[in-house]
Coordinates of C-alpha atoms in Angstrom, one line a residue:
Y1 CA 0.0 10.1 -5.6
T2 CA -0.7 10.5 -1.9
S3 CA -2.4 7.8 0.1
F4 CA -3.7 7.4 3.6
G5 CA -4.5 4.0 5.1
V6 CA -6.0 2.3 8.1
G7 CA -5.3 -1.3 8.9
F8 CA -4.9 -4.2 11.2
S9 CA -2.0 -6.6 11.4
T10 CA -1.0 -9.5 13.6
S11 CA 2.3 -11.3 14.0
A12 CA 3.3 -14.8 15.3
L13 CA 6.6 -16.4 16.1
F14 CA 7.5 -19.6 14.2
S15 CA 8.1 -21.2 17.6
E16 CA 8.2 -20.0 21.2
H17 CA 12.0 -19.5 21.2
S18 CA 12.5 -18.5 17.5
P19 CA 13.4 -15.0 16.5
F20 CA 11.6 -15.6 13.1
F21 CA 8.0 -14.3 12.7
V22 CA 5.3 -14.2 10.2
D23 CA 2.9 -11.3 10.0
T24 CA -0.2 -10.5 8.0
G25 CA -3.2 -8.2 8.1
V26 CA -5.4 -6.0 6.0
N27 CA -5.1 -2.3 5.1
L28 CA -7.7 -0.1 3.5
I29 CA -6.1 2.7 1.4
Y30 CA -7.5 5.9 0.0
T31 CA -5.4 7.5 -2.8
K32 CA -5.8 10.9 -4.3
S33 CA -3.9 13.0 -6.8
K34 CA -4.6 16.4 -8.4
E35 CA -2.8 18.0 -11.3
E36 CA -3.3 21.2 -13.2
D37 CA -1.7 22.1 -16.5
H38 CA -2.7 25.1 -18.7
G39 CA -6.2 25.2 -17.3
F40 CA -6.7 21.4 -17.6
K41 CA -7.4 19.9 -14.2
T42 CA -7.2 16.2 -13.5
T43 CA -8.2 14.4 -10.2
F44 CA -7.5 10.7 -9.6
T45 CA -9.1 8.9 -6.7
M46 CA -8.8 5.2 -5.8
I47 CA -9.9 3.0 -2.9
S48 CA -8.0 -0.2 -2.4
S49 CA -7.0 -2.8 0.2
T50 CA -3.9 -4.8 0.6
I51 CA -3.3 -8.1 2.4
P52 CA 0.4 -8.5 3.1
L53 CA 2.2 -11.7 4.2
N54 CA 5.6 -11.0 5.6
V55 CA 8.4 -13.0 7.1
G56 CA 10.9 -11.3 9.5
Y57 CA 13.5 -11.7 12.1
I58 CA 13.5 -10.1 15.6
I59 CA 16.7 -8.4 16.7
A60 CA 16.6 -7.3 20.3
I61 CA 18.7 -4.3 21.2
P62 CA 20.6 -5.3 24.4
N63 CA 19.8 -3.4 27.7
T64 CA 16.7 -1.8 26.1
K65 CA 13.1 -2.6 25.6
V66 CA 13.4 -2.0 21.9
A67 CA 13.7 -4.5 19.1
F68 CA 14.0 -4.0 15.4
C69 CA 12.6 -6.5 12.9
P70 CA 13.6 -6.6 9.2
F71 CA 11.0 -8.2 7.0
V72 CA 10.2 -9.1 3.5
G73 CA 7.0 -10.3 1.9
L74 CA 4.3 -10.2 -0.8
S75 CA 0.9 -8.4 -0.9
G76 CA -2.3 -9.0 -2.7
K77 CA -3.8 -5.6 -3.8
F78 CA -7.5 -5.3 -4.4
H79 CA -8.9 -2.1 -6.0
Y80 CA -12.6 -1.3 -5.4
Y81 CA -13.0 2.2 -6.8
G82 CA -11.0 4.2 -9.2
K83 CA -12.0 7.4 -11.0
F84 CA -10.3 10.1 -13.2
K85 CA -12.1 13.4 -13.3
T86 CA -11.1 16.0 -15.8
K87 CA -12.1 19.6 -16.0
Y88 CA -11.4 22.1 -18.8
N89 CA -13.2 25.3 -19.7
G90 CA -16.0 24.7 -17.2
E91 CA -16.8 21.2 -18.6
S92 CA -16.0 18.1 -16.7
E93 CA -15.9 14.3 -17.4
S94 CA -15.4 11.3 -15.2
Y95 CA -14.0 7.9 -16.1
N96 CA -14.2 4.7 -14.1
V97 CA -10.7 3.3 -14.6
F98 CA -11.9 -0.3 -14.1
D99 CA -14.6 0.0 -16.8
E100 CA -13.7 -1.1 -20.3
S101 CA -16.4 1.1 -21.9
D102 CA -14.8 4.2 -20.2
M103 CA -11.1 3.4 -20.6
G104 CA -11.0 1.1 -23.6
K105 CA -9.7 -2.5 -23.7
D106 CA -6.0 -1.6 -23.6
N107 CA -6.3 1.2 -21.0
K108 CA -8.6 -0.4 -18.4
Y109 CA -7.0 -0.8 -14.9
N110 CA -6.7 -4.2 -13.3
D111 CA -8.7 -4.6 -10.1
M112 CA -6.2 -7.1 -8.5
Q113 CA -2.4 -7.1 -8.3
L114 CA 0.6 -8.7 -6.6
A115 CA 3.3 -6.6 -5.0
W116 CA 6.5 -7.2 -2.9
Q117 CA 7.7 -5.2 0.1
A118 CA 10.7 -5.1 2.4
G119 CA 11.1 -3.0 5.5
L120 CA 12.0 -2.5 9.1
K121 CA 9.7 -2.5 12.1
F122 CA 10.8 -1.0 15.4
C123 CA 8.8 -2.2 18.5
L124 CA 8.8 -2.0 22.2
R125 CA 9.4 -5.5 23.6
E126 CA 7.8 -6.8 26.8
T127 CA 5.1 -4.1 26.9
N128 CA 4.1 -4.6 23.3
T129 CA 2.5 -1.2 23.2
A130 CA 3.7 0.5 20.1
S131 CA 5.6 0.0 16.8
V132 CA 6.8 2.1 13.9
R133 CA 7.2 0.4 10.5
V134 CA 9.0 1.7 7.4
S135 CA 8.9 -0.2 4.2
Y136 CA 9.3 0.1 0.4
G137 CA 7.6 -2.0 -2.2
E138 CA 6.8 -2.3 -5.9
D139 CA 4.1 -3.9 -7.9
L140 CA 5.0 -7.2 -9.6
T141 CA 1.9 -7.0 -11.9
E142 CA 0.7 -4.0 -13.8
L143 CA -2.1 -1.8 -12.5
A144 CA -2.7 -0.8 -16.2
K145 CA -0.8 -1.3 -19.4
K146 CA 2.8 -0.3 -18.6
L147 CA 1.8 1.1 -15.2
K148 CA 3.3 -0.2 -12.0
M149 CA 3.3 1.6 -8.7
K150 CA 6.1 2.0 -6.1
Q151 CA 5.2 2.7 -2.6
F152 CA 7.0 4.0 0.5
T153 CA 5.1 3.4 3.7
L154 CA 5.5 4.8 7.2
A155 CA 3.1 3.1 9.6
I156 CA 2.6 3.8 13.3
G157 CA 0.9 1.1 15.3
C158 CA -0.4 0.3 18.7
Y159 CA -1.1 -3.0 20.2
F160 CA -4.5 -4.1 21.7

Protein backbone atom coordinates (compact mmCIF):
# COMPACT_ATOMS: atom_id res chain seq x y z
CA TYR A 1 0.00 0.00 0.00
CA THR A 2 1.20 3.48 -0.81
CA SER A 3 -0.06 6.49 1.10
CA PHE A 4 0.18 10.25 0.89
CA GLY A 5 -0.73 12.55 3.74
CA VAL A 6 -1.05 16.16 4.74
CA GLY A 7 -1.07 17.24 8.34
CA PHE A 8 -0.51 19.71 11.09
CA SER A 9 1.49 19.18 14.26
CA THR A 10 2.53 21.21 17.24
CA SER A 11 5.09 20.64 19.98
CA ALA A 12 5.52 22.02 23.48
CA LEU A 13 8.28 21.66 26.04
CA PHE A 14 7.36 20.22 29.43
CA SER A 15 8.93 23.32 30.97
CA GLU A 16 10.99 26.26 29.70
CA HIS A 17 14.38 24.63 30.37
CA SER A 18 13.39 20.99 29.85
CA PRO A 19 14.63 18.99 26.85
CA PHE A 20 11.45 16.86 27.02
CA PHE A 21 8.58 17.73 24.73
CA VAL A 22 5.11 16.51 23.82
CA ASP A 23 3.77 16.75 20.31
CA THR A 24 0.40 16.15 18.72
CA GLY A 25 -1.48 17.00 15.56
CA VAL A 26 -3.75 15.59 12.90
CA ASN A 27 -2.91 13.96 9.57
CA LEU A 28 -5.24 13.25 6.65
CA ILE A 29 -4.07 10.18 4.71
CA TYR A 30 -4.99 8.85 1.27
CA THR A 31 -4.03 5.20 0.63
CA LYS A 32 -4.20 3.33 -2.66
CA SER A 33 -3.13 -0.08 -3.86
CA LYS A 34 -3.49 -1.79 -7.24
CA GLU A 35 -2.84 -5.44 -8.01
CA GLU A 36 -3.30 -7.57 -11.11
CA ASP A 37 -3.16 -11.35 -11.28
CA HIS A 38 -4.25 -13.45 -14.30
CA GLY A 39 -6.56 -10.72 -15.62
CA PHE A 40 -8.14 -10.15 -12.21
CA LYS A 41 -7.60 -6.50 -11.18
CA THR A 42 -8.08 -5.25 -7.62
CA THR A 43 -7.92 -1.65 -6.44
CA PHE A 44 -8.08 -0.65 -2.79
CA THR A 45 -8.64 2.97 -1.72
CA MET A 46 -8.92 4.34 1.81
CA ILE A 47 -9.12 7.81 3.38
CA SER A 48 -8.14 8.07 7.05
CA SER A 49 -6.85 10.45 9.64
CA THR A 50 -4.49 9.95 12.55
CA ILE A 51 -4.13 11.90 15.76
CA PRO A 52 -0.71 11.17 17.29
CA LEU A 53 0.46 11.95 20.80
CA ASN A 54 4.23 11.68 21.16
CA VAL A 55 6.75 12.28 23.92
CA GLY A 56 10.33 13.08 22.95
CA TYR A 57 13.70 14.44 23.98
CA ILE A 58 15.63 17.26 22.25
CA ILE A 59 19.32 16.59 21.68
CA ALA A 60 21.13 19.67 20.39
CA ILE A 61 24.18 19.05 18.20
CA PRO A 62 26.96 21.28 19.58
CA ASN A 63 28.19 24.18 17.39
CA THR A 64 25.30 23.77 14.94
CA LYS A 65 21.72 24.97 14.57
CA VAL A 66 20.54 21.36 14.24
CA ALA A 67 18.85 19.23 16.87
CA PHE A 68 17.56 15.70 16.69
CA CYS A 69 14.67 14.51 18.76
CA PRO A 70 13.87 10.84 19.35
CA PHE A 71 10.20 10.27 20.17
CA VAL A 72 7.67 7.55 20.93
CA GLY A 73 3.90 7.69 21.09
CA LEU A 74 0.41 6.43 20.36
CA SER A 75 -2.01 7.34 17.57
CA GLY A 76 -5.74 7.15 17.18
CA LYS A 77 -6.58 6.15 13.59
CA PHE A 78 -9.96 7.02 12.11
CA HIS A 79 -11.06 5.60 8.75
CA TYR A 80 -13.71 7.47 6.76
CA TYR A 81 -13.76 5.77 3.38
CA GLY A 82 -12.62 2.34 2.22
CA LYS A 83 -13.40 0.54 -1.00
CA PHE A 84 -12.24 -2.56 -2.84
CA LYS A 85 -12.95 -2.54 -6.54
CA THR A 86 -12.50 -5.75 -8.54
CA LYS A 87 -12.52 -6.13 -12.29
CA TYR A 88 -12.49 -9.38 -14.27
CA ASN A 89 -13.53 -10.10 -17.86
CA GLY A 90 -14.98 -6.59 -18.27
CA GLU A 91 -17.22 -6.85 -15.20
CA SER A 92 -16.54 -4.91 -12.03
CA GLU A 93 -17.79 -4.89 -8.45
CA SER A 94 -17.16 -2.52 -5.54
CA TYR A 95 -17.19 -3.28 -1.84
CA ASN A 96 -17.37 -0.80 1.04
CA VAL A 97 -14.93 -2.37 3.53
CA PHE A 98 -16.76 -0.82 6.50
CA ASP A 99 -20.20 -2.14 5.48
CA GLU A 100 -21.21 -5.46 7.01
CA SER A 101 -23.63 -6.17 4.12
CA ASP A 102 -20.73 -5.85 1.60
CA MET A 103 -18.00 -7.60 3.60
CA GLY A 104 -19.84 -9.92 6.00
CA LYS A 105 -19.73 -9.79 9.77
CA ASP A 106 -16.30 -11.45 10.09
CA ASN A 107 -14.57 -9.49 7.28
CA LYS A 108 -15.84 -5.95 7.93
CA TYR A 109 -13.06 -3.42 8.60
CA ASN A 110 -12.93 -1.41 11.84
CA ASP A 111 -13.33 2.33 11.41
CA MET A 112 -11.16 3.17 14.47
CA GLN A 113 -7.82 1.79 15.62
CA LEU A 114 -4.97 2.38 18.02
CA ALA A 115 -1.33 2.33 16.87
CA TRP A 116 2.15 3.03 18.28
CA GLN A 117 5.04 4.83 16.62
CA ALA A 118 8.67 5.67 17.34
CA GLY A 119 11.00 7.83 15.37
CA LEU A 120 13.50 10.60 15.02
CA LYS A 121 12.87 14.23 14.12
CA PHE A 122 15.65 16.50 12.82
CA CYS A 123 15.00 20.23 13.13
CA LEU A 124 16.70 23.58 12.77
CA ARG A 125 16.99 25.21 16.18
CA GLU A 126 16.64 28.93 16.80
CA THR A 127 15.15 29.66 13.36
CA ASN A 128 12.49 26.92 13.70
CA THR A 129 11.96 26.87 9.95
CA ALA A 130 12.06 23.23 8.90
CA SER A 131 12.08 19.65 10.10
CA VAL A 132 12.39 16.12 8.77
CA ARG A 133 10.76 13.24 10.63
CA VAL A 134 11.33 9.53 10.12
CA SER A 135 9.20 7.03 12.03
CA TYR A 136 8.02 3.44 12.13
CA GLY A 137 4.83 2.17 13.72
CA GLU A 138 2.42 -0.71 13.94
CA ASP A 139 -1.27 -1.11 14.67
CA LEU A 140 -2.10 -2.29 18.17
CA THR A 141 -5.68 -3.14 17.19
CA GLU A 142 -6.85 -4.91 14.04
CA LEU A 143 -8.06 -3.09 10.95
CA ALA A 144 -9.92 -6.28 10.03
CA LYS A 145 -9.84 -9.82 11.33
CA LYS A 146 -6.16 -10.83 11.51
CA LEU A 147 -5.11 -7.64 9.64
CA LYS A 148 -2.76 -5.11 11.21
CA MET A 149 -0.80 -2.52 9.26
CA LYS A 150 2.81 -1.43 9.70
CA GLN A 151 3.86 1.98 8.52
CA PHE A 152 7.11 3.71 7.69
CA THR A 153 6.74 7.48 7.51
CA LEU A 154 8.96 10.19 6.08
CA ALA A 155 7.56 13.65 6.83
CA ILE A 156 8.96 17.01 5.76
CA GLY A 157 7.69 20.00 7.69
CA CYS A 158 7.95 23.73 7.82
CA TYR A 159 7.06 26.03 10.69
CA PHE A 160 4.53 28.86 10.51
